[in-house]
Short mmCIF file of C-alpha atoms in Angstrom, two decimals:
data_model
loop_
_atom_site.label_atom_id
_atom_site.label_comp_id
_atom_site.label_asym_id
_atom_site.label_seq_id
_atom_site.Cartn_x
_atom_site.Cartn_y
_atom_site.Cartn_z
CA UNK A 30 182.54 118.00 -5.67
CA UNK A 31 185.31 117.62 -8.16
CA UNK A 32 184.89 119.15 -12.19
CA UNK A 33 184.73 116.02 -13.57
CA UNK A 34 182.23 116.63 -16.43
CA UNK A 35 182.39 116.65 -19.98
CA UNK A 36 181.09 119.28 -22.52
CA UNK A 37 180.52 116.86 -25.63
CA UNK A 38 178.51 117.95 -28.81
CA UNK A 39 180.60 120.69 -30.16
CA UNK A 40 181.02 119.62 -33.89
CA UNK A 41 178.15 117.99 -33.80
CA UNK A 42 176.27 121.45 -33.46
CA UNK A 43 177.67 122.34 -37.25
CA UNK A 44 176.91 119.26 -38.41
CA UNK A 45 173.27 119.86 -37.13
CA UNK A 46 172.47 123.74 -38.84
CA UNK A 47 173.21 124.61 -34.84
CA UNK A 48 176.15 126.60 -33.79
CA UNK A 49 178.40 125.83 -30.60
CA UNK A 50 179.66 129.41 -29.03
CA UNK A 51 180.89 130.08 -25.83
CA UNK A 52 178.99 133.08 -24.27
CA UNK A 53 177.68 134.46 -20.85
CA UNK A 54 174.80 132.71 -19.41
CA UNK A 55 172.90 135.13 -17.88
CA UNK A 56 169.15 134.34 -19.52
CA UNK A 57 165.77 135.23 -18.98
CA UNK A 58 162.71 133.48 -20.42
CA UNK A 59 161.15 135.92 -22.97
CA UNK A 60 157.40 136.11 -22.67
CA UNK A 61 155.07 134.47 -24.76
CA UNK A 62 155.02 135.07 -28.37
CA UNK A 63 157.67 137.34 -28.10
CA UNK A 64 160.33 137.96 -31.19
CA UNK A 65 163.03 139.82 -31.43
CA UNK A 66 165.52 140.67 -34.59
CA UNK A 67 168.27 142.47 -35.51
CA UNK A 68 171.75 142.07 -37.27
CA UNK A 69 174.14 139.65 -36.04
CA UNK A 70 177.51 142.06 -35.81
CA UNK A 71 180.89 140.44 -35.67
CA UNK A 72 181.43 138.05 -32.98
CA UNK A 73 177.76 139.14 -30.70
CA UNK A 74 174.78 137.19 -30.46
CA UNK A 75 172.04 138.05 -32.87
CA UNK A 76 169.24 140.24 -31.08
CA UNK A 77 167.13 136.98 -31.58
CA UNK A 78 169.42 134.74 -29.12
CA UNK A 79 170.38 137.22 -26.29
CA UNK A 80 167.77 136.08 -24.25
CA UNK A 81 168.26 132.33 -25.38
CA UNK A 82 171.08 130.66 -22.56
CA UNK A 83 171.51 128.40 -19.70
CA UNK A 84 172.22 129.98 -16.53
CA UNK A 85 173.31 127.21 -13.81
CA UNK A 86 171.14 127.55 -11.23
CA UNK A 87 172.44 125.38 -8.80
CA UNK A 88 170.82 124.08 -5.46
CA UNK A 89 167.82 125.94 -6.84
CA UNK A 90 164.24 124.09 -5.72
CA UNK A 91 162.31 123.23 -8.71
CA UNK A 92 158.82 124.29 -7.81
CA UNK A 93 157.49 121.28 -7.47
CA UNK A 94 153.69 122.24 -7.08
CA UNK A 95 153.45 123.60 -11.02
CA UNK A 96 150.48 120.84 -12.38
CA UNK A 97 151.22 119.60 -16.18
CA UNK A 98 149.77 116.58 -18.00
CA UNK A 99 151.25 113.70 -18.61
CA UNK A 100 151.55 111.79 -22.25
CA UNK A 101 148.19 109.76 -21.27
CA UNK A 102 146.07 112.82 -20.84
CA UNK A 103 146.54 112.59 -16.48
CA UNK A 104 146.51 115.85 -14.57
CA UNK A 105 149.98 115.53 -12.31
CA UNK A 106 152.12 117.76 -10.44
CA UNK A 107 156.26 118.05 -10.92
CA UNK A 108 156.58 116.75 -7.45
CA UNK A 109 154.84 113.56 -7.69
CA UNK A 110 157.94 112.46 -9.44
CA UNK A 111 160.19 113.73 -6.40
CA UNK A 112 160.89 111.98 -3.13
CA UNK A 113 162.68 108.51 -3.17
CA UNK A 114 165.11 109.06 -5.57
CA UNK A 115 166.72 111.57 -8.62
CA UNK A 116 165.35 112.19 -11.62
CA UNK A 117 167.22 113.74 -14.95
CA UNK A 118 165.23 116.53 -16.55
CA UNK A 119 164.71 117.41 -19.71
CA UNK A 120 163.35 120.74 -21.54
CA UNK A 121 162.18 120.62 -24.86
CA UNK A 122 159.72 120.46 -27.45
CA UNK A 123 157.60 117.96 -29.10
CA UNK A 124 158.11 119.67 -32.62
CA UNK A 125 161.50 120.31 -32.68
CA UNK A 126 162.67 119.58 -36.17
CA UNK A 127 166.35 119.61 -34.93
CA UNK A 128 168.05 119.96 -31.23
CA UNK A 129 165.96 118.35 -29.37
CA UNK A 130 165.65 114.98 -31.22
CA UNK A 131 169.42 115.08 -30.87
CA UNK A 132 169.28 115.46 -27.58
CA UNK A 133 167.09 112.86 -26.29
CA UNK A 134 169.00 110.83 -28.62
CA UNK A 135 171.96 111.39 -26.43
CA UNK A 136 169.90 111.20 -23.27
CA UNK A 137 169.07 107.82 -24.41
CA UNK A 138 172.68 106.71 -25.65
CA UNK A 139 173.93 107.59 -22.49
CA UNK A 140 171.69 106.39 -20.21
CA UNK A 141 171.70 102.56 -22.01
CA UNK A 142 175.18 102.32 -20.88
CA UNK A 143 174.28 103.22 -17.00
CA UNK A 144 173.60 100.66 -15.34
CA UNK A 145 170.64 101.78 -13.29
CA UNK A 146 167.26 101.44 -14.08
CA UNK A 147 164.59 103.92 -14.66
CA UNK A 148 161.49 103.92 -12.32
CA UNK A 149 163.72 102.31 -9.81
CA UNK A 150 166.74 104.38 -9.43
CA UNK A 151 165.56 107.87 -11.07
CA UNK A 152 163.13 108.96 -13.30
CA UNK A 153 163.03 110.93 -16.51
CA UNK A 154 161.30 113.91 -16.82
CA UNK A 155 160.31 115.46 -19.78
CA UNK A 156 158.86 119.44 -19.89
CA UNK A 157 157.49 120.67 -23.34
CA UNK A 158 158.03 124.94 -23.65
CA UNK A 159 155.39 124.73 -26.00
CA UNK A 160 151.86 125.04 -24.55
CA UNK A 161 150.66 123.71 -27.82
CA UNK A 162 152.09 120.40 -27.45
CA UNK A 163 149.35 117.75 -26.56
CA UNK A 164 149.63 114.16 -24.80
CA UNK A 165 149.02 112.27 -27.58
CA UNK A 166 152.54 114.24 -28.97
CA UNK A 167 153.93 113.76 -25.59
CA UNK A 168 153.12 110.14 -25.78
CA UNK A 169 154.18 109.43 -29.36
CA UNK A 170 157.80 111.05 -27.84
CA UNK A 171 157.83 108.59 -24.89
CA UNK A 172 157.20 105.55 -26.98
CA UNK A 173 159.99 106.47 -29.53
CA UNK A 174 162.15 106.94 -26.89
CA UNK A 175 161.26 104.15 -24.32
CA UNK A 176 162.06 102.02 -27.44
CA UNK A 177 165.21 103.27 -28.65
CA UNK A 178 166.51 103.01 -24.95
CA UNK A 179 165.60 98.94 -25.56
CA UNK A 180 163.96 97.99 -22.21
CA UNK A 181 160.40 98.67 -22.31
CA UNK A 182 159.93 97.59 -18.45
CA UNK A 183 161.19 100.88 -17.56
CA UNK A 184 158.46 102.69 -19.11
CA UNK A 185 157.01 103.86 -15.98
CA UNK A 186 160.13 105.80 -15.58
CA UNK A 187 160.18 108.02 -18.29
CA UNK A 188 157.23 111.10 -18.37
CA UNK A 189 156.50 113.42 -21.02
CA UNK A 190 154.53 116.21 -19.98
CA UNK A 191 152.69 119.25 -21.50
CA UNK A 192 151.27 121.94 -19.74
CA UNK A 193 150.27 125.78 -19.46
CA UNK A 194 152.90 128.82 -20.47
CA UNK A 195 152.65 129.89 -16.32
CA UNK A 196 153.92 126.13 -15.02
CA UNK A 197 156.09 126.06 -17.85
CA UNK A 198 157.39 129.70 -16.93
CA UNK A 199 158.23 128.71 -13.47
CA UNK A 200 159.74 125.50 -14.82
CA UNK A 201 162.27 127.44 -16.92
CA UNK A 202 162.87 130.49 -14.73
CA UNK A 203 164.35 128.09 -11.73
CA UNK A 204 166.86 126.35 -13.73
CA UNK A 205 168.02 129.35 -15.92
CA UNK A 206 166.77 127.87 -19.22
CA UNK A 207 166.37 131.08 -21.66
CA UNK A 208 164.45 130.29 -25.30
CA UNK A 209 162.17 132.82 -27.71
CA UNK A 210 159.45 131.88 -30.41
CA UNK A 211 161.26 132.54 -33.44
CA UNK A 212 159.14 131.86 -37.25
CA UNK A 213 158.95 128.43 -38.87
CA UNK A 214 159.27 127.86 -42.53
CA UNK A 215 155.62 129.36 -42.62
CA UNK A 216 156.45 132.02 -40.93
CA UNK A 217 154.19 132.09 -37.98
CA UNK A 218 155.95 132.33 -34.79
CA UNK A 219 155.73 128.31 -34.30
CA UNK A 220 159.35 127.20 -33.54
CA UNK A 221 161.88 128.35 -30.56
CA UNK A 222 165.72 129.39 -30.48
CA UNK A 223 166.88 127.25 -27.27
CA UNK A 224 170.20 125.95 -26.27
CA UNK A 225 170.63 121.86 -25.33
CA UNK A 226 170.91 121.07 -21.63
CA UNK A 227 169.68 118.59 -18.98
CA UNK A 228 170.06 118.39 -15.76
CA UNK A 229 170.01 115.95 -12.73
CA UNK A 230 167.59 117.27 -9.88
CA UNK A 231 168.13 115.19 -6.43
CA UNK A 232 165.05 113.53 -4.36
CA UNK A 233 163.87 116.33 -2.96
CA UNK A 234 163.85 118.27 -5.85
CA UNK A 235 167.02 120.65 -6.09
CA UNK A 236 169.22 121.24 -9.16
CA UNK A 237 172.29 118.83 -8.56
CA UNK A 238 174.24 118.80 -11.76
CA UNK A 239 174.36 120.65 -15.33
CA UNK A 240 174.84 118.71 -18.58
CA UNK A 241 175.83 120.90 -21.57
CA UNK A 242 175.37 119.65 -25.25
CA UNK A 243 173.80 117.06 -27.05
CA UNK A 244 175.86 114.27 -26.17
CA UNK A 245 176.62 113.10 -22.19
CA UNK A 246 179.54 110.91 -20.90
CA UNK A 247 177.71 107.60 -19.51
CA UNK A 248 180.26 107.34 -16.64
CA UNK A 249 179.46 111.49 -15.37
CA UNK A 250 175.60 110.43 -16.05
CA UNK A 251 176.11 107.61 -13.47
CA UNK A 252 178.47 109.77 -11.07
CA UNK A 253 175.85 112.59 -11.02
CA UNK A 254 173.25 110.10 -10.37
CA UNK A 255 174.86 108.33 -8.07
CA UNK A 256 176.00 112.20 -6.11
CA UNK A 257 172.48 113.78 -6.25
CA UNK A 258 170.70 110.52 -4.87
CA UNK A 259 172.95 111.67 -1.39
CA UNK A 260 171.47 115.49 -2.23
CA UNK A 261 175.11 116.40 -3.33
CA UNK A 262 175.23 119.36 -5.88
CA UNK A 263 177.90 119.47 -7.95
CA UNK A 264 179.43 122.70 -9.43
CA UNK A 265 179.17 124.88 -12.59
CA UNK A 266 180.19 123.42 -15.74
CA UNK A 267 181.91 125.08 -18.56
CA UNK A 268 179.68 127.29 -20.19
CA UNK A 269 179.69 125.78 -23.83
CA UNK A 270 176.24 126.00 -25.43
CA UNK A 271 174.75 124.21 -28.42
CA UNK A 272 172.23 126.37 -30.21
CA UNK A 273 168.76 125.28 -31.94
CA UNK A 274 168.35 126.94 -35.01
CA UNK A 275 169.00 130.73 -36.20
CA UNK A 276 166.82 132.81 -37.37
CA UNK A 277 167.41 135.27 -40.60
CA UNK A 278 165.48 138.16 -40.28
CA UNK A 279 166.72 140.11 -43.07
CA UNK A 280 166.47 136.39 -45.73
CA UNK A 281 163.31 135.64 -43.70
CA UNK A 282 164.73 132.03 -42.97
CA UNK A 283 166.35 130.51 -40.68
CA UNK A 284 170.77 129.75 -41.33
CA UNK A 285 173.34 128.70 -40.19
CA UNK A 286 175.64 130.48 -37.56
CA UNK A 287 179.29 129.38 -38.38
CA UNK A 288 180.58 130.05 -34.44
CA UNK A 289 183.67 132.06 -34.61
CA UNK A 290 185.57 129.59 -31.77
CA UNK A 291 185.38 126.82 -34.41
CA UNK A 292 186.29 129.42 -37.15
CA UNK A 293 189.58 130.53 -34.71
CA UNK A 294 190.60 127.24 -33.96
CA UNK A 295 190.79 126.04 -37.46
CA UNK A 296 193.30 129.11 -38.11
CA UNK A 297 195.29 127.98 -34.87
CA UNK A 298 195.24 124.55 -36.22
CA UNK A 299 196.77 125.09 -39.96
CA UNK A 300 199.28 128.03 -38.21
CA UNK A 301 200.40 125.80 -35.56
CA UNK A 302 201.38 122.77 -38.13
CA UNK A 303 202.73 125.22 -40.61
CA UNK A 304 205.06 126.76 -37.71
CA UNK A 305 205.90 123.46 -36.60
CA UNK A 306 206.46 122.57 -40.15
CA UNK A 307 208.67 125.12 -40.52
CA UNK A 308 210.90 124.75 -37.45
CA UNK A 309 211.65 121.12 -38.71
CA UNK A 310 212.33 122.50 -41.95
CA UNK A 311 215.00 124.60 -40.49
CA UNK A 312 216.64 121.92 -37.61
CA UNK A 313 216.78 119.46 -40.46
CA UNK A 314 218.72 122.21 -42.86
CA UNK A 315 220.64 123.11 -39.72
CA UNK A 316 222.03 119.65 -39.12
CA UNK A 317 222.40 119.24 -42.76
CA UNK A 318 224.99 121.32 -42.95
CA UNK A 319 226.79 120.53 -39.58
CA UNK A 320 227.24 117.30 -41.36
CA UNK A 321 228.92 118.53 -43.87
CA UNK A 322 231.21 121.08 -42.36
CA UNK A 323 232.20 117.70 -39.85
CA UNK A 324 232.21 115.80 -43.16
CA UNK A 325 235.31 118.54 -44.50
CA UNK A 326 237.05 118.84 -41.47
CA UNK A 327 237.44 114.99 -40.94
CA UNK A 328 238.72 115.42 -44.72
#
């Protein structure tokens, strides 16, 4: 399958207090509770975000026997929303105060502009990392959401589910998605560092397609819907993440990352107008005086 997706959400991350950078993806899911911190030193990752990435995990089975709840309180499994058709999946948190709002919002932008219908062409499935999230926060997510996408008949295709740190582990591991518990403003370990991705999973349950960002091109939503309802997987995207939050550990708050790529290409930008700038500069002094040496010699 042809490259044909889009990496969208780039200035949007500094816009957001995240930070866009382009960096390997090889991540592991840290274990529970755990918190790391160190410096951030020139152009690396601080300590906190080397385990935080999306590693594309394509044609991976999602295990599809993990049991969650969904946002009424019912015990499920991850498969029972496998089998006729694809589903988009989504990992985030209930209590976000930042990416993830952003990127449902996207989700939900995008997908109002596809013109299939959730429930009867593919699902939505929504994980929580947090095992502290609850239904009734699962189900206060769906019915924002269900209502900013503006058709509430499709409600039957969109689940938000909580569950245990083990389903939620095997979740994560399988498509690549690396996060740790970082403080919140009270300090307590209550928030996550995570990067914004979804991803379309085919009928039988295998990663088809990555989407990278907070913001997703309607027409590669529909095309990678469209691909992973024949079990087509598509191929690695550019690896262009958009971070959650930072976390300070020497100001004991969390900051802004200003990503160095965005910092580079401004200083590009100016250098490459003031070159071009100059090079007019000179053509137009050049002719200048062509004229006038044609002007005397005509004289």
């Amino acid at each position: 399958m042809k490259d044909r997706r889009t990496i969208r959400g780039g200035w949007q991350a500094a816009i957001l207090c995240c930070a866009m950078l382009s960096v390997p993806v090889f991540a592991q899911v840290s274990s529970y509770g755990d918190k790391q911190s160190g410096e951030n030193a020139g152009d690396q990752l601080p300590q906190v975000l080397q385990k935080v990435g999306v590693a594309q995990h394509l044609n991976q089975q999602l295990p599809l026997d993990t049991e969650f709840v969904d946002e009424s309180g019912k015990p499920v499994k991850l498969g029972d929303y496998f089998g006729n058709h694809p589903a988009i999946l989504a990992l985030v948190y209930y209590t976000c105060p930042m990416l993830c709002s952003e990127e449902m919002d996207g989700l939900t932008s995008s997908l109002e502009m596809v013109k299939l219908t959730p429930g009867k062409d593919f699902d939505v499935v929504v994980i929580s990392i947090d095992p502290s999230d609850t239904p009734i926060q699962a189900a206060k997510s769906k019915a924002l959401y269900v209502k900013r996408y503006g058709r509430p008949e499709t409600a039957a295709g969109w689940h938000f589910l909580t569950g245990q740190q083990p389903a939620i582990n095997a979740v994560t591991n399988t498509v690549g998605f690396g996060y740790v518990r970082v403080p919140g403003p009270d300090g307590k370990l209550s928030q996550f560092a995570h990067a914004s991705a979804i991803e379309i999973v085919t009928p039988d349950g295998k990663l088809a397609q990555y989407y990278l960002g907070v913001e997703y091109s309607p027409k590669d939503m529909l095309l990678g819907l469209i691909d992973a309802s024949g079990n087509k997987i598509g191929s690695p995207v550019a690896n262009i993440l958009t971070y959650c939050y930072h976390y300070d550990p020497q100001a004991h708050k969390h900051s802004l990352i200003i990503a160095r790529v965005v910092q580079v290409g401004g200083m590009i930008t100016v250098a490459g107008l003031g070159g071009f700038m100059f090079l007019m500069f000179r053509r137009d002094v050049k002719l200048g005086r062509e004229h006038d040496l044609t002007k005397k010699e005509n004289g």
